[in-house]
Amino acid sequence: YIHPDREVLMELIWFVLAAYGLTQILVYGDIFDKIRPPKDWLNNFGILFHCPMCMGFWVGVFLWGINGFTELFTFEYNLANALIMGCLSSGTCYLMSVLINDFG
């Protein structure tokens, strides 16, 4: 039996780790080099695909959207949670990226 507070904390940890991993793959993964658009693509919209903070937001929204298909984390489907999970993902992906990529 896991205490409810610990369960919520574990769900957030799994969410953050999944968001960070997916963001790293999409932004820096060699497998996407051929299809990742350049930064100046579509009036600089391509920056989204080179920025862990920007991509992290959309990864968080994506993971929130598919959370019903996993038992790792479960969040209610509402607009507020979509925004919150996107922001949480964006911030943590950026922070982890700075710590690991710039200082590691």
mmCIF file of C-alpha atoms in Angstrom:
data_model
loop_
_atom_site.group_PDB
_atom_site.id
_atom_site.type_symbol
_atom_site.label_atom_id
_atom_site.label_comp_id
_atom_site.label_asym_id
_atom_site.label_seq_id
_atom_site.Cartn_x
_atom_site.Cartn_y
_atom_site.Cartn_z
ATOM 1 C CA TYR A 1 0.000 0.000 0.000
ATOM 2 C CA ILE A 2 1.328 3.434 -0.993
ATOM 3 C CA HIS A 3 0.213 6.467 1.001
ATOM 4 C CA PRO A 4 -1.980 8.783 -1.178
ATOM 5 C CA ASP A 5 0.460 11.699 -0.893
ATOM 6 C CA ARG A 6 3.344 9.496 -1.984
ATOM 7 C CA GLU A 7 1.268 8.154 -4.850
ATOM 8 C CA VAL A 8 0.634 11.681 -6.151
ATOM 9 C CA LEU A 9 4.317 12.518 -5.783
ATOM 10 C CA MET A 10 5.304 9.363 -7.675
ATOM 11 C CA GLU A 11 2.855 10.225 -10.459
ATOM 12 C CA LEU A 12 4.434 13.667 -10.790
ATOM 13 C CA ILE A 13 7.935 12.177 -10.820
ATOM 14 C CA TRP A 14 6.972 9.691 -13.555
ATOM 15 C CA PHE A 15 5.324 12.487 -15.523
ATOM 16 C CA VAL A 16 8.387 14.753 -15.288
ATOM 17 C CA LEU A 17 10.790 11.950 -16.232
ATOM 18 C CA ALA A 18 8.649 10.894 -19.197
ATOM 19 C CA ALA A 19 8.322 14.508 -20.349
ATOM 20 C CA TYR A 20 12.072 15.097 -20.041
ATOM 21 C CA GLY A 21 12.920 11.917 -21.925
ATOM 22 C CA LEU A 22 10.502 12.584 -24.772
ATOM 23 C CA THR A 23 11.575 16.219 -25.022
ATOM 24 C CA GLN A 24 15.251 15.241 -25.207
ATOM 25 C CA ILE A 25 14.530 12.732 -27.962
ATOM 26 C CA LEU A 26 12.501 15.227 -29.996
ATOM 27 C CA VAL A 27 14.874 18.183 -29.567
ATOM 28 C CA TYR A 28 18.285 16.495 -29.597
ATOM 29 C CA GLY A 29 17.788 12.945 -30.907
ATOM 30 C CA ASP A 30 19.818 12.060 -33.989
ATOM 31 C CA ILE A 31 16.934 9.970 -35.289
ATOM 32 C CA PHE A 32 14.949 13.179 -35.919
ATOM 33 C CA ASP A 33 17.777 15.177 -37.521
ATOM 34 C CA LYS A 34 16.477 14.563 -41.050
ATOM 35 C CA ILE A 35 12.900 15.608 -40.298
ATOM 36 C CA ARG A 36 13.467 18.323 -37.650
ATOM 37 C CA PRO A 37 12.830 21.660 -39.396
ATOM 38 C CA PRO A 38 15.473 24.401 -39.277
ATOM 39 C CA LYS A 39 15.026 27.217 -36.748
ATOM 40 C CA ASP A 40 14.035 29.758 -39.422
ATOM 41 C CA TRP A 41 11.302 27.498 -40.849
ATOM 42 C CA LEU A 42 7.850 29.110 -41.110
ATOM 43 C CA ASN A 43 8.790 32.556 -39.720
ATOM 44 C CA ASN A 44 10.958 31.079 -36.940
ATOM 45 C CA PHE A 45 8.298 28.565 -35.866
ATOM 46 C CA GLY A 46 11.044 25.941 -36.264
ATOM 47 C CA ILE A 47 12.602 27.196 -33.019
ATOM 48 C CA LEU A 48 9.946 25.095 -31.267
ATOM 49 C CA PHE A 49 11.760 21.959 -32.420
ATOM 50 C CA HIS A 50 15.125 23.175 -31.067
ATOM 51 C CA CYS A 51 14.017 24.529 -27.672
ATOM 52 C CA PRO A 52 13.515 22.185 -24.697
ATOM 53 C CA MET A 53 11.307 24.757 -22.947
ATOM 54 C CA CYS A 54 9.001 25.202 -25.949
ATOM 55 C CA MET A 55 8.858 21.534 -26.905
ATOM 56 C CA GLY A 56 8.579 20.605 -23.226
ATOM 57 C CA PHE A 57 5.289 22.477 -22.973
ATOM 58 C CA TRP A 58 3.739 20.601 -25.871
ATOM 59 C CA VAL A 59 5.164 17.294 -24.674
ATOM 60 C CA GLY A 60 3.481 17.942 -21.313
ATOM 61 C CA VAL A 61 0.159 18.655 -23.001
ATOM 62 C CA PHE A 62 0.584 15.514 -25.132
ATOM 63 C CA LEU A 63 1.354 13.339 -22.091
ATOM 64 C CA TRP A 64 -1.622 14.823 -20.249
ATOM 65 C CA GLY A 65 -3.739 13.955 -23.300
ATOM 66 C CA ILE A 66 -2.674 10.309 -23.312
ATOM 67 C CA ASN A 67 -2.571 9.821 -19.532
ATOM 68 C CA GLY A 68 -5.709 7.672 -19.688
ATOM 69 C CA PHE A 69 -3.678 5.021 -21.518
ATOM 70 C CA THR A 70 -1.059 4.589 -18.779
ATOM 71 C CA GLU A 71 -1.037 3.668 -15.117
ATOM 72 C CA LEU A 72 2.096 5.719 -14.385
ATOM 73 C CA PHE A 73 0.158 8.950 -13.946
ATOM 74 C CA THR A 74 -3.499 9.914 -14.068
ATOM 75 C CA PHE A 75 -4.793 13.457 -14.233
ATOM 76 C CA GLU A 76 -8.323 14.666 -14.862
ATOM 77 C CA TYR A 77 -9.117 15.789 -18.380
ATOM 78 C CA ASN A 78 -9.797 19.510 -18.159
ATOM 79 C CA LEU A 79 -8.286 22.624 -19.676
ATOM 80 C CA ALA A 80 -6.687 23.788 -16.432
ATOM 81 C CA ASN A 81 -4.799 20.511 -16.031
ATOM 82 C CA ALA A 82 -3.639 20.651 -19.653
ATOM 83 C CA LEU A 83 -2.143 24.091 -19.062
ATOM 84 C CA ILE A 84 -0.643 23.156 -15.691
ATOM 85 C CA MET A 85 0.923 19.940 -16.977
ATOM 86 C CA GLY A 86 2.311 21.773 -20.008
ATOM 87 C CA CYS A 87 3.869 24.415 -17.756
ATOM 88 C CA LEU A 88 5.237 21.819 -15.328
ATOM 89 C CA SER A 89 6.770 19.901 -18.196
ATOM 90 C CA SER A 90 8.205 23.015 -19.815
ATOM 91 C CA GLY A 91 9.847 24.258 -16.645
ATOM 92 C CA THR A 92 11.291 20.953 -15.555
ATOM 93 C CA CYS A 93 12.484 20.020 -19.043
ATOM 94 C CA TYR A 94 14.265 23.349 -19.331
ATOM 95 C CA LEU A 95 15.788 23.106 -15.852
ATOM 96 C CA MET A 96 16.981 19.546 -16.359
ATOM 97 C CA SER A 97 18.275 20.415 -19.820
ATOM 98 C CA VAL A 98 20.313 23.336 -18.462
ATOM 99 C CA LEU A 99 21.712 21.260 -15.606
ATOM 100 C CA ILE A 100 22.518 18.179 -17.662
ATOM 101 C CA ASN A 101 23.364 19.604 -21.099
ATOM 102 C CA ASP A 102 25.138 22.837 -20.134
ATOM 103 C CA PHE A 103 26.876 21.707 -16.951
ATOM 104 C CA GLY A 104 27.106 17.959 -17.600
#
